[in-house]
Amino acid sequence: MPAYPDGWATCGSCARRGVFINAIQAQPGDTLRLDDPMLTLDTGKVSLDIPSPRAGQVLEVHVGLGDAASPGTPLITLALA
């Protein structure tokens, strides 16, 4: 299950004020390929598209628009292809 990415911390201080779900590109039933965009995280300074780490079908989206995301937050459940 993709979770809040470890790489987000590399943007320096941009993530200290909170990270929020800005857009959701994948919905239950969608089939994603490796690296297809799933959603967009936003800090107010930086937006980061989160790609699918694997190919598969979206079973569940665990976040909604405007939700806060922190390290380890479940984002999407995939049934792997």
Short mmCIF file of C-alpha atoms in Angstrom, two decimals:
data_model
loop_
_atom_site.label_atom_id
_atom_site.label_comp_id
_atom_site.label_asym_id
_atom_site.label_seq_id
_atom_site.Cartn_x
_atom_site.Cartn_y
_atom_site.Cartn_z
CA MET A 1 0.00 0.00 0.00
CA PRO A 2 1.56 3.34 -0.99
CA ALA A 3 2.13 5.64 1.98
CA TYR A 4 3.33 9.20 2.48
CA PRO A 5 6.70 9.13 0.72
CA ASP A 6 9.99 9.17 2.59
CA GLY A 7 11.40 11.37 -0.19
CA TRP A 8 9.09 14.24 0.78
CA ALA A 9 11.54 15.17 3.56
CA THR A 10 14.16 16.03 0.93
CA CYS A 11 12.31 19.25 0.13
CA GLY A 12 13.80 20.72 3.31
CA SER A 13 11.58 22.90 5.47
CA CYS A 14 8.66 22.87 3.03
CA ALA A 15 6.93 19.99 4.84
CA ARG A 16 7.13 21.46 8.34
CA ARG A 17 3.87 23.40 8.09
CA GLY A 18 1.78 20.41 7.11
CA VAL A 19 1.14 18.37 4.02
CA PHE A 20 -2.33 18.11 2.52
CA ILE A 21 -4.02 16.14 -0.24
CA ASN A 22 -4.46 18.59 -3.11
CA ALA A 23 -5.75 16.26 -5.86
CA ILE A 24 -6.76 12.62 -6.25
CA GLN A 25 -6.17 11.20 -9.71
CA ALA A 26 -7.03 7.54 -8.95
CA GLN A 27 -10.40 6.14 -7.92
CA PRO A 28 -11.52 2.65 -6.86
CA GLY A 29 -11.73 0.41 -9.91
CA ASP A 30 -9.05 2.31 -11.85
CA THR A 31 -6.14 0.30 -13.24
CA LEU A 32 -2.77 1.97 -12.72
CA ARG A 33 0.55 1.27 -14.40
CA LEU A 34 3.87 1.75 -12.67
CA ASP A 35 4.46 5.49 -12.14
CA ASP A 36 0.92 6.59 -13.10
CA PRO A 37 -0.04 9.58 -10.93
CA MET A 38 -2.22 8.63 -7.94
CA LEU A 39 -2.55 11.92 -6.08
CA THR A 40 -0.90 15.25 -5.36
CA LEU A 41 0.43 16.38 -1.99
CA ASP A 42 0.76 20.10 -1.24
CA THR A 43 2.48 22.19 1.44
CA GLY A 44 1.49 25.63 0.24
CA LYS A 45 5.01 26.02 -1.18
CA VAL A 46 5.51 22.77 -3.08
CA SER A 47 3.19 20.31 -4.84
CA LEU A 48 4.37 16.76 -5.36
CA ASP A 49 2.65 14.20 -7.60
CA ILE A 50 2.76 10.75 -6.03
CA PRO A 51 3.21 7.99 -8.62
CA SER A 52 1.98 4.43 -8.29
CA PRO A 53 4.83 2.26 -7.01
CA ARG A 54 3.40 -0.80 -8.81
CA ALA A 55 0.88 -1.74 -11.47
CA GLY A 56 -2.52 -2.81 -10.20
CA GLN A 57 -6.16 -1.99 -9.62
CA VAL A 58 -7.18 0.63 -7.06
CA LEU A 59 -9.24 -1.07 -4.35
CA GLU A 60 -9.59 1.84 -1.93
CA VAL A 61 -8.56 5.48 -1.56
CA HIS A 62 -7.88 6.20 2.13
CA VAL A 63 -7.63 9.99 1.90
CA GLY A 64 -9.83 12.82 0.70
CA LEU A 65 -9.20 16.30 -0.69
CA GLY A 66 -7.81 18.59 1.97
CA ASP A 67 -6.89 15.75 4.34
CA ALA A 68 -3.62 16.13 6.22
CA ALA A 69 -0.92 13.58 5.42
CA SER A 70 1.93 12.65 7.71
CA PRO A 71 4.65 10.01 7.45
CA GLY A 72 3.09 6.56 7.26
CA THR A 73 -0.38 7.78 6.28
CA PRO A 74 -2.06 5.11 4.13
CA LEU A 75 -2.99 6.64 0.78
CA ILE A 76 -4.30 3.99 -1.63
CA THR A 77 -4.75 0.20 -1.56
CA LEU A 78 -3.79 -1.60 -4.77
CA ALA A 79 -4.49 -5.15 -5.91
CA LEU A 80 -1.18 -5.84 -7.63
CA ALA A 81 -1.26 -6.91 -11.27
#
